[in-house]
Tab-separated table of C-alpha atoms in Angstrom:
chain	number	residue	atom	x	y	z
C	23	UNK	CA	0.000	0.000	0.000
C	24	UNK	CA	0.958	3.529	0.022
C	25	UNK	CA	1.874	4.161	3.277
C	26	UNK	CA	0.978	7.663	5.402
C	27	UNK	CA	3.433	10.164	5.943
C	28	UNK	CA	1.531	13.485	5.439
C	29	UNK	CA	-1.937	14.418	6.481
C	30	UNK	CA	-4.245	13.907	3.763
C	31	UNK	CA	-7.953	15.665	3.158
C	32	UNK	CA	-10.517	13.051	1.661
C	33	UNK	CA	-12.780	14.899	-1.063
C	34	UNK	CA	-14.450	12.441	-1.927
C	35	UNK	CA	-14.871	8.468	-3.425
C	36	UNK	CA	-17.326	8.152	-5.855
C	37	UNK	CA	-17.895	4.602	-7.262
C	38	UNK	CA	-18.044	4.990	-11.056
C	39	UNK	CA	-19.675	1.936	-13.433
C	40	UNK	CA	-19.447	1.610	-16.790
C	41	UNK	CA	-19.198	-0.394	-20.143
C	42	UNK	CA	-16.344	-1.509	-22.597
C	43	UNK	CA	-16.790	-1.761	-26.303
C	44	UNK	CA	-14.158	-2.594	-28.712
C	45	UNK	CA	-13.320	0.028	-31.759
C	46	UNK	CA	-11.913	-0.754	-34.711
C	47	UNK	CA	-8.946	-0.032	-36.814
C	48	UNK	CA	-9.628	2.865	-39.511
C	49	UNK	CA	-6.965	2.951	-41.841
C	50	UNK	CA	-7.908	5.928	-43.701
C	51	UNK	CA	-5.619	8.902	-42.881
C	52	UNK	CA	-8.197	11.312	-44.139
C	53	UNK	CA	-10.221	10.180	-41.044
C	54	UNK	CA	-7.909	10.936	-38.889
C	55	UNK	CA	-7.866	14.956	-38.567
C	56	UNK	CA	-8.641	16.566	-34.990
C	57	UNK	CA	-12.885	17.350	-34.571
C	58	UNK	CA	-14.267	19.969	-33.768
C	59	UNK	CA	-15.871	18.118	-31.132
C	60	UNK	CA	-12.294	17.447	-29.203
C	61	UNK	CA	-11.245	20.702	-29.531
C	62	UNK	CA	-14.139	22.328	-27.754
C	63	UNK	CA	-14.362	20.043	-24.631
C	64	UNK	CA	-13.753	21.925	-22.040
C	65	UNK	CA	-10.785	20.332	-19.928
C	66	UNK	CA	-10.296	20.431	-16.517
C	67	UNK	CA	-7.106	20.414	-15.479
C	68	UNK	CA	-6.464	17.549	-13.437
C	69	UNK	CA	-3.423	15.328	-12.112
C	70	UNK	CA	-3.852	11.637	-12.849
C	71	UNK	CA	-2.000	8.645	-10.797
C	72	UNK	CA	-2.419	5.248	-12.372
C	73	UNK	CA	-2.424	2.326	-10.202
C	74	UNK	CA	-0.724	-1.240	-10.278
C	75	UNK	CA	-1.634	-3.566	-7.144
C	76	UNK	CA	-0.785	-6.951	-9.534
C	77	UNK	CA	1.864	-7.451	-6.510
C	78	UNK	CA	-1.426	-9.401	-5.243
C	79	UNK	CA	-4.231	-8.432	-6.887
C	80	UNK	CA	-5.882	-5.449	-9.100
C	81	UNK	CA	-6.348	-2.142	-8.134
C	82	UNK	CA	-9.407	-1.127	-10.366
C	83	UNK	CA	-8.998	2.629	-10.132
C	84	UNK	CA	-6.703	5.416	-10.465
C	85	UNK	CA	-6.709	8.701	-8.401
C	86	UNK	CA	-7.187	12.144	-9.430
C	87	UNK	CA	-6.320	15.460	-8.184
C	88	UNK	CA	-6.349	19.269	-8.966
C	89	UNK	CA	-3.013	20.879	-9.713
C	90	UNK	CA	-3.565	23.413	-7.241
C	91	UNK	CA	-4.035	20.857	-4.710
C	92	UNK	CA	-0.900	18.797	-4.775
C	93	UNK	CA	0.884	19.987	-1.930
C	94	UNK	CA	-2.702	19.191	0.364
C	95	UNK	CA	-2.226	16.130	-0.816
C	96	UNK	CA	-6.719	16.041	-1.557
C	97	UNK	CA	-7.120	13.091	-3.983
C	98	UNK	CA	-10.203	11.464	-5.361
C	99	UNK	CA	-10.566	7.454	-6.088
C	100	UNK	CA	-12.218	6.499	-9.047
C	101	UNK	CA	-13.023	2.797	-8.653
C	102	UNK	CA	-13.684	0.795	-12.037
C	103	UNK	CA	-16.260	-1.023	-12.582
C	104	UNK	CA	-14.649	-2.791	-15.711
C	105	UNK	CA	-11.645	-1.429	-17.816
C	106	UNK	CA	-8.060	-2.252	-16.816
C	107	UNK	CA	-7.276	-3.885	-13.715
C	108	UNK	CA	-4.173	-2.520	-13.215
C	109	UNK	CA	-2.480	-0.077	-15.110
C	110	UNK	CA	1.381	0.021	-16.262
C	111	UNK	CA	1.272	3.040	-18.957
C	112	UNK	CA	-0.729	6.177	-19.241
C	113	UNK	CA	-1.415	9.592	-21.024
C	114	UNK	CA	-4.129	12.281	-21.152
C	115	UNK	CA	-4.754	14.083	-24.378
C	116	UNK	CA	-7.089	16.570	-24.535
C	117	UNK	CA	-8.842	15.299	-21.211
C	118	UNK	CA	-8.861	11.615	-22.986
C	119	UNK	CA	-7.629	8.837	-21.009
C	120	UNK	CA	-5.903	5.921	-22.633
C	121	UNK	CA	-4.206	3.395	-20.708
C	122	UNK	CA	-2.063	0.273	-21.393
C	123	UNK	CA	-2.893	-2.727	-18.822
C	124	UNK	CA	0.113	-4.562	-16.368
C	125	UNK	CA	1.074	-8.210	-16.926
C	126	UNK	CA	0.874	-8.483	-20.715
C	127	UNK	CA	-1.703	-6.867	-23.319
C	128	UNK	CA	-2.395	-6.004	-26.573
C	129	UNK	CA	-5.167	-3.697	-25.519
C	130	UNK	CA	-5.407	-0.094	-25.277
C	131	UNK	CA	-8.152	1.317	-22.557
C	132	UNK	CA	-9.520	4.246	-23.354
C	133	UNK	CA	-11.681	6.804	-21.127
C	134	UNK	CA	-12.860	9.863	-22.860
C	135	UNK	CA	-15.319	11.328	-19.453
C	136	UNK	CA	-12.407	11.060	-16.526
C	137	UNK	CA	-12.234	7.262	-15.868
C	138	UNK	CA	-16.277	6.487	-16.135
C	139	UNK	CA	-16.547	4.908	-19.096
C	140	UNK	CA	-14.003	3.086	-21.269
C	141	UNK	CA	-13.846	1.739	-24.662
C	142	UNK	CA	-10.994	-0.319	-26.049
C	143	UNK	CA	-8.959	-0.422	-29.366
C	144	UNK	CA	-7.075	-3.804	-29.955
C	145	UNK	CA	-4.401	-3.796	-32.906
C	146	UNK	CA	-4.882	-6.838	-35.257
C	147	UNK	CA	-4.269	-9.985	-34.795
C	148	UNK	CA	-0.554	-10.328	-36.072
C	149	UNK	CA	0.859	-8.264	-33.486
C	150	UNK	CA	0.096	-10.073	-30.786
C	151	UNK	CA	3.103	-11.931	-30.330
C	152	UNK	CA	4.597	-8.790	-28.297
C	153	UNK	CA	2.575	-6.492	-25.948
C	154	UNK	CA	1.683	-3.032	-26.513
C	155	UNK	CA	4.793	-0.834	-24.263
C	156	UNK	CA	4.263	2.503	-24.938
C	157	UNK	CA	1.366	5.258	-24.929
C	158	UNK	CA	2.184	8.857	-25.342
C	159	UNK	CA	0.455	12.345	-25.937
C	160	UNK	CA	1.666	14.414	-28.430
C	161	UNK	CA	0.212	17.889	-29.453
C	162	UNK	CA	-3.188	16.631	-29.639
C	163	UNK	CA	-2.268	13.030	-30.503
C	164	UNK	CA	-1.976	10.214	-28.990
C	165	UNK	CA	0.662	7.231	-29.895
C	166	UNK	CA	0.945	3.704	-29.278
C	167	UNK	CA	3.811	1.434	-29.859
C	168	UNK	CA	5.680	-1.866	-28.878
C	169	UNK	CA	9.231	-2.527	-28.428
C	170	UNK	CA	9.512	-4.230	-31.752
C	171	UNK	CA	8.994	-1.118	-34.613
C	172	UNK	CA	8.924	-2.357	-38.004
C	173	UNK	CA	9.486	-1.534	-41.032
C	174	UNK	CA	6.844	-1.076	-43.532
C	175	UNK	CA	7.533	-4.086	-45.670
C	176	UNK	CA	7.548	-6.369	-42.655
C	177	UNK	CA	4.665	-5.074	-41.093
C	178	UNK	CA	3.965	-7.012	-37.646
C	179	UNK	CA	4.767	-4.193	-35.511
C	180	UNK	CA	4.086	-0.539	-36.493
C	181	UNK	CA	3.317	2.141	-34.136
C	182	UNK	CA	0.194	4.140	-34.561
C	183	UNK	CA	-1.107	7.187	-34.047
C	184	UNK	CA	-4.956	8.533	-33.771
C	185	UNK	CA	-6.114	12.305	-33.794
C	186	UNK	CA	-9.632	12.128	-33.008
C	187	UNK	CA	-9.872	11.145	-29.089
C	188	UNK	CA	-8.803	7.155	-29.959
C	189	UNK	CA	-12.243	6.793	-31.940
C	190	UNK	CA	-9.358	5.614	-35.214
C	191	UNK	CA	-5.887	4.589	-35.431
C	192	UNK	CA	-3.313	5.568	-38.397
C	193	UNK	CA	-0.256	3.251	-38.646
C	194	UNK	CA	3.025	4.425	-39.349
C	195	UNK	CA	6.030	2.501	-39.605
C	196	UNK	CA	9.810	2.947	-39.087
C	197	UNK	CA	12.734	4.363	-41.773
C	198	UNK	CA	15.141	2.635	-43.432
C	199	UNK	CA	15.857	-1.186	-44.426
C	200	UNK	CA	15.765	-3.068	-40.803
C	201	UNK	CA	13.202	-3.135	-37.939
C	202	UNK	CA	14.114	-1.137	-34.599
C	203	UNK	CA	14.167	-1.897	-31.410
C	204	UNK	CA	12.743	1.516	-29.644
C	205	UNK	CA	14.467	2.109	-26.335
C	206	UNK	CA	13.083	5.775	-25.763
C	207	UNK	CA	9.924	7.636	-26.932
C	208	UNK	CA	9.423	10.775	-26.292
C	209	UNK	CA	6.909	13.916	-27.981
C	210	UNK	CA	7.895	17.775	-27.092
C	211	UNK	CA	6.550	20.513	-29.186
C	212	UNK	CA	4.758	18.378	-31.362
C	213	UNK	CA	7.816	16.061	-32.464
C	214	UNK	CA	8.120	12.491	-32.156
C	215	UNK	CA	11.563	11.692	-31.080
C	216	UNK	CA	12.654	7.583	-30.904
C	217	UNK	CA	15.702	6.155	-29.685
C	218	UNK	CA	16.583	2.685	-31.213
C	219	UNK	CA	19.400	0.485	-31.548
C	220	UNK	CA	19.977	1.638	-34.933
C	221	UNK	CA	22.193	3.772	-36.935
C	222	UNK	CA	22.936	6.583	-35.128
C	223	UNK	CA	20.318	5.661	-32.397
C	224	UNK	CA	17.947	9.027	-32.712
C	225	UNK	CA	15.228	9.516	-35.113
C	226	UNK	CA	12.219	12.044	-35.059
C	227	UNK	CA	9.430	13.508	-37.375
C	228	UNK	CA	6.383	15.662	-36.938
C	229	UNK	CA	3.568	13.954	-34.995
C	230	UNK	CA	1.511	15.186	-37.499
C	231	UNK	CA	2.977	13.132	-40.279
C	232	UNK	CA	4.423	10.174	-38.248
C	233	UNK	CA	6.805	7.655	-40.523
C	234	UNK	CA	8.103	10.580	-42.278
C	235	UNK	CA	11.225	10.419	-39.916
C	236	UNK	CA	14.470	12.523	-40.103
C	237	UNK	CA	17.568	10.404	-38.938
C	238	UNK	CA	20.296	11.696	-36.577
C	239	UNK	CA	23.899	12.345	-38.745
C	240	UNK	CA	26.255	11.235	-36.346
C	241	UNK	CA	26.116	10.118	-32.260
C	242	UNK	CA	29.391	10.719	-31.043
C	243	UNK	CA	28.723	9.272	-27.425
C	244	UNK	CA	30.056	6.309	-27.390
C	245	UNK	CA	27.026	5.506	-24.691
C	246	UNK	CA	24.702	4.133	-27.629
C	247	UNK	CA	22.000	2.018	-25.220
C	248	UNK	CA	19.466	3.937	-24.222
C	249	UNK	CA	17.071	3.194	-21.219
C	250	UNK	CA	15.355	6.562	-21.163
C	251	UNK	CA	14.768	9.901	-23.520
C	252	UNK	CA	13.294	12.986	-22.443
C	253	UNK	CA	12.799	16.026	-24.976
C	254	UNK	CA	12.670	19.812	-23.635
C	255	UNK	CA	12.819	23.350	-24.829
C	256	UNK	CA	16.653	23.331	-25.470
C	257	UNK	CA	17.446	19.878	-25.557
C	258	UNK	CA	16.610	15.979	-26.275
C	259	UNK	CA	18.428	14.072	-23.063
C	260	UNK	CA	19.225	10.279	-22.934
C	261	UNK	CA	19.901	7.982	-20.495
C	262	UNK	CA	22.245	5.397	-21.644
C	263	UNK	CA	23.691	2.211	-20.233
C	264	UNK	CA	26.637	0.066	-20.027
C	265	UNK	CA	28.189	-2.310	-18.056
C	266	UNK	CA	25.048	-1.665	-15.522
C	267	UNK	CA	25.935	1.867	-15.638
C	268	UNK	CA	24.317	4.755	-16.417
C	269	UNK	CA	25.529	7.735	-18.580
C	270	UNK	CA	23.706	10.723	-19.572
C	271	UNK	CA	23.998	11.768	-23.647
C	272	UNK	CA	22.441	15.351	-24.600
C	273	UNK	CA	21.588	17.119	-27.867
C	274	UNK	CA	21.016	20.821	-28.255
C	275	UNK	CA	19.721	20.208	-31.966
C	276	UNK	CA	16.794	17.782	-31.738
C	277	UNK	CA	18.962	14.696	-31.824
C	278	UNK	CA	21.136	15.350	-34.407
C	279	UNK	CA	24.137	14.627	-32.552
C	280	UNK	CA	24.321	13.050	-28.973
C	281	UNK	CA	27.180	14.409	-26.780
C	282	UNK	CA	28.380	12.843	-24.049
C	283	UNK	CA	27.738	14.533	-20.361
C	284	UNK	CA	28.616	12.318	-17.808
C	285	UNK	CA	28.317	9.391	-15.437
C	286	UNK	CA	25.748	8.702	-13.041
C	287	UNK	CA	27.389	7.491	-9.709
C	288	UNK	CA	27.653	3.745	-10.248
C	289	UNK	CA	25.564	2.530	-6.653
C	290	UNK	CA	22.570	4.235	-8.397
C	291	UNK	CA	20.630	2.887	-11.247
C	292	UNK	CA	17.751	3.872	-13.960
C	293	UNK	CA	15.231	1.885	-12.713
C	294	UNK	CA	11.558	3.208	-14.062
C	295	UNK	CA	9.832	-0.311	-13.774
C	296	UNK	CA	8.500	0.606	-17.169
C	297	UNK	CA	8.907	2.026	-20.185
C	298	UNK	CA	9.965	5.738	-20.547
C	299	UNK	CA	9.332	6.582	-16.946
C	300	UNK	CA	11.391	7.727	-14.220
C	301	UNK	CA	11.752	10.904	-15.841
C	302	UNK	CA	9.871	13.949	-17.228
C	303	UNK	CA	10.701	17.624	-18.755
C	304	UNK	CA	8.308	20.195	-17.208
C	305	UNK	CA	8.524	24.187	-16.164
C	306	UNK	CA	11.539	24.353	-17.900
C	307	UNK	CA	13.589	21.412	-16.448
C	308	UNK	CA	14.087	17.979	-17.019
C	309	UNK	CA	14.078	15.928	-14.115
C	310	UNK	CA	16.068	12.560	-13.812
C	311	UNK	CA	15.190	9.961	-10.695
C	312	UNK	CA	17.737	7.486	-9.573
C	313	UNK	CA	17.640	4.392	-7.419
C	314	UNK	CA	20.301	2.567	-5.061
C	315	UNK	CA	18.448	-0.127	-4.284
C	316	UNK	CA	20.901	-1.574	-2.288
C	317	UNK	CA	20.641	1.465	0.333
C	318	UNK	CA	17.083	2.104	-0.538
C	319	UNK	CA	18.162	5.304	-1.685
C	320	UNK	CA	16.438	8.075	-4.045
C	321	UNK	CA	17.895	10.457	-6.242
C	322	UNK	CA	16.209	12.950	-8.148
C	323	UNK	CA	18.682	15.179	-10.406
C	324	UNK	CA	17.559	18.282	-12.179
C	325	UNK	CA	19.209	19.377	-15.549
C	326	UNK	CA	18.932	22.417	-17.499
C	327	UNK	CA	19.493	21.184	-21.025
C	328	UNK	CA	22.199	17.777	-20.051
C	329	UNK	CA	25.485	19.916	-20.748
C	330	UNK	CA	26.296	19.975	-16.798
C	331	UNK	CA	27.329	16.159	-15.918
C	332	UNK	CA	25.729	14.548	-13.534
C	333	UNK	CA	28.620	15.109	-10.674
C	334	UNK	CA	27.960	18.884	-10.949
C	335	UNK	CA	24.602	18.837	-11.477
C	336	UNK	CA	21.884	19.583	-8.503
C	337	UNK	CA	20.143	16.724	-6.854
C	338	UNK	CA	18.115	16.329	-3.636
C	339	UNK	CA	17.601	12.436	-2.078
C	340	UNK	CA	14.357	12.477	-0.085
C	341	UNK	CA	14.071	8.975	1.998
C	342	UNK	CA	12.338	6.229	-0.042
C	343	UNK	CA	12.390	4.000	3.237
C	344	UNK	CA	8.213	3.766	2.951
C	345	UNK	CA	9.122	0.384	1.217
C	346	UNK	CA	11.623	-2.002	2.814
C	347	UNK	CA	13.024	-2.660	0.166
C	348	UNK	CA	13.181	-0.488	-2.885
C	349	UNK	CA	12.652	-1.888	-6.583
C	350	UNK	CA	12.915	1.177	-8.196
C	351	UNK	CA	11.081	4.595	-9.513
C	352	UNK	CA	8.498	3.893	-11.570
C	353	UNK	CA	6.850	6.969	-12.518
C	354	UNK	CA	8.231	11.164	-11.998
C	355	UNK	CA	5.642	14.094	-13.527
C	356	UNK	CA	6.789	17.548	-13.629
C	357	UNK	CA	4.470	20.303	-13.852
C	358	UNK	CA	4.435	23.969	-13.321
C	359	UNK	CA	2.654	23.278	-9.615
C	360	UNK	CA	5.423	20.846	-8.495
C	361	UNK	CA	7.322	17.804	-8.740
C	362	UNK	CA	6.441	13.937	-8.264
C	363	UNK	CA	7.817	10.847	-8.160
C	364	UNK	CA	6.488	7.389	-7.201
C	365	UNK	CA	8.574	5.009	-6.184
C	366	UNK	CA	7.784	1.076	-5.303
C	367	UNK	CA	9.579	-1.936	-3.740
C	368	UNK	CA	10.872	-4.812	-5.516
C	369	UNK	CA	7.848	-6.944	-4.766
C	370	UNK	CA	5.739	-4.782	-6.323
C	371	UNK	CA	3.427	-4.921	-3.296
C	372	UNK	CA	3.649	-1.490	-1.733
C	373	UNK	CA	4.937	1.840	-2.737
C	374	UNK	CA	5.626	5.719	-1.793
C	375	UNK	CA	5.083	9.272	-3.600
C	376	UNK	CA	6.901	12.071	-2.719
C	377	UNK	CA	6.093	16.066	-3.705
C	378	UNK	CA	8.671	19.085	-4.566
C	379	UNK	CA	7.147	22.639	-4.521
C	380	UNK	CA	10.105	24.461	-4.458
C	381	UNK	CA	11.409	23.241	-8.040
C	382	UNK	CA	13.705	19.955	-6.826
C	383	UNK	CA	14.958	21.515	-4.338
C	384	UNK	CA	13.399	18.848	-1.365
C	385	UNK	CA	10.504	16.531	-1.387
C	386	UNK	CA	8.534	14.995	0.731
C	387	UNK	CA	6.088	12.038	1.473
C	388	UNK	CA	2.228	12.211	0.421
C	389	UNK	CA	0.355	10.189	1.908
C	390	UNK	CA	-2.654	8.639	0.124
C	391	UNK	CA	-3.743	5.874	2.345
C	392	UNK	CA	-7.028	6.796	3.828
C	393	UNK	CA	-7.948	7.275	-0.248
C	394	UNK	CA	-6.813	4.573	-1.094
C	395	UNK	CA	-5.544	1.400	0.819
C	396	UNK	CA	-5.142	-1.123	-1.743
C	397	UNK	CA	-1.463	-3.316	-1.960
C	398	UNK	CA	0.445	-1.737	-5.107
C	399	UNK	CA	1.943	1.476	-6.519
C	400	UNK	CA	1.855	4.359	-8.718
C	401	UNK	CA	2.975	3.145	-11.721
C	402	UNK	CA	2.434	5.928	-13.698
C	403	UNK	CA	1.182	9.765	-13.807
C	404	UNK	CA	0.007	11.981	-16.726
C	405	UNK	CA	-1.643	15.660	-16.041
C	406	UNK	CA	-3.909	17.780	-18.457
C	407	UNK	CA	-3.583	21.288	-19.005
């Protein structure tokens, strides 16, 4: 569970029911332009946290809270009636929920009222040999991949991308003449940026015409394994590995050409849990979490574009001792209101979220269990604007 370390002001539980209907794949692009009707929802602007408890059993909910409220710590439990029972990847577009489900699935959830109802899209049959491992926003978009990104004349495994609230999907598949393996996905300022394990490890393209990638010229860190990429304002950052070290790579030209910064100290790992978590850019920062699970130790490291290696650059280490024994950080979200990270231990049974208001500075423990009580963690966090 969550344990209590702060106060915490109920609002409110409110048992939500609801029905799940499949959609299906439209593979006309001409379908897939933004509606009217998605651009004049009103959104309110709300802080999700997405819940695993598959430690020992499903969570079936997610909490929500106002930005404006984060450092009260008041929270609101949606419980699911059906939907995902426990939740590994997340995003909000446009107030639109869609959600990938823990412990293997080809399904995407999607929620387009705050968590009452969901419908589902499933990609065709042929790609389910691998499950779905990454959901992003992106300027209005949302996008959906696996590990495996093919190219086009293989075809098993594209990505794909849908512009109208998840009602249809456009696929879009990767450049040149072999299939990638993505190790980083990230969207900033409506560009898709994917590290792989090919070429010179960076591509990106315009959300709005996804496949139609440009492909990094050179990468002269010699750090090419990426666990994690985060794009900003000034700069695309990566998270390499080697050895069972980690080494931060930086670009100050989309990802033309990743520099090396520096080493992370070699007790503390990238350990997300997940795919592309652990990290976030927001309010003009990128923020990097760290674990020494050995110590049960957390590190969160704050860089202004990845120039400054990590030795020089600022850090604080809040206590992560909620858990006996860490597994790693899971989830961080960075927004103008303040900082979080969730971290869990390496049972997967139990967890702890801390909050920064001061920009990284310190943190400190929420606690969420009178809201919710459940085994589990937060295993991932999106916010709408």
């Amino acid at each position: 569970m969550l344990r209590n370390v702060s106060s915490v002001l109920l609002l409110s539980i409110v048992p939500l029911f609801f029905n799940a209907n499949c959609l299906k794949l439209d593979l006309n692009p001409g379908r897939n332009l933004p509606l009217l009707l998605s651009a004049n929802r009103p959104i309110i602007p709300t802080v999700y946290l997405f819940l695993d408890g598959s430690g020992l059993n499903a969570a079936n909910g997610l909490l929500r809270m106002k930005p404006s409220a984060l450092s009260d710590g008041d929270a609101e439990f949606v419980r699911f009636n059906n939907g995902p029972s426990n939740i590994d990847e997340a995003a909000v577009v446009d107030g639109v929920i869609y959600a990938i489900e823990a412990d293997s699935s080809n399904i995407l959830w999607i929620s387009r009222n705050r968590g009452r109802d969901w419908t589902s899209f499933e990609p065709p049959d042929d790609n389910e040999d691998e499950d779905l491992s990454r959901v992003l926003g992106c300027e209005g978009a949302v996008v959906i991949a696996y590990d495996s990104f093919s190219i086009e004349s293989e075809g098993d495994h594209p990505a794909y991308a849908s512009y109208d609230d998840g009602r249809s999907f456009q696929k879009f598949y990767a450049p040149g003449t072999e299939s990638l393996t993505i190790q980083g996905m990230d969207c900033h300022s409506g560009n898709l940026y994917v590290a792989s394990n090919q070429g010179q490890h960076l591509i990106w393209s315009s959300v709005q015409t996804p496949g139609q990638f440009t492909l990094a010229a050179s990468h002269s860190s010699t750090y090419e394994t990426y666990e994690g990429l985060i794009a900003g304002d000034d700069a695309s950052i990566g998270v390499a590995e080697m050895n069972g070290d980690n080494y931060l790579n930086y670009s100050l030209n989309y990802g033309k050409d990743m520099q090396y910064s520096g080493q992370f100290p070699v007790n503390y790992r990238f350990e997300p849990s997940g795919a592309d978590g652990g990290a976030d850019f927001g309010a003009n920062y990128t923020y990097i979490s760290m674990a020494d699970t050995l110590n049960t130790q957390c590190r969160i490291y704050k860089f202004a574009n990845g120039q400054t290696p990590p030795s020089d650059a600022p850090y604080a280490q809040p206590s992560c001792e909620e858990v006996l024994e860490l597994g790693g950080i899971p989830a961080l979200l960075a927004v103008k209101e303040g900082v979080l990270v969730s971290y869990r231990s390496s049972d997967a049974t139990d967890g702890g979220l801390l909050l920064s208001i001061d920009g990284g500075l310190s943190y400190q423990g929420m606690g969420l269990d009178q809201i919710w009580a459940g085994p589990g963690y937060v295993s991932d966090m999106a916010a709408t604007n």
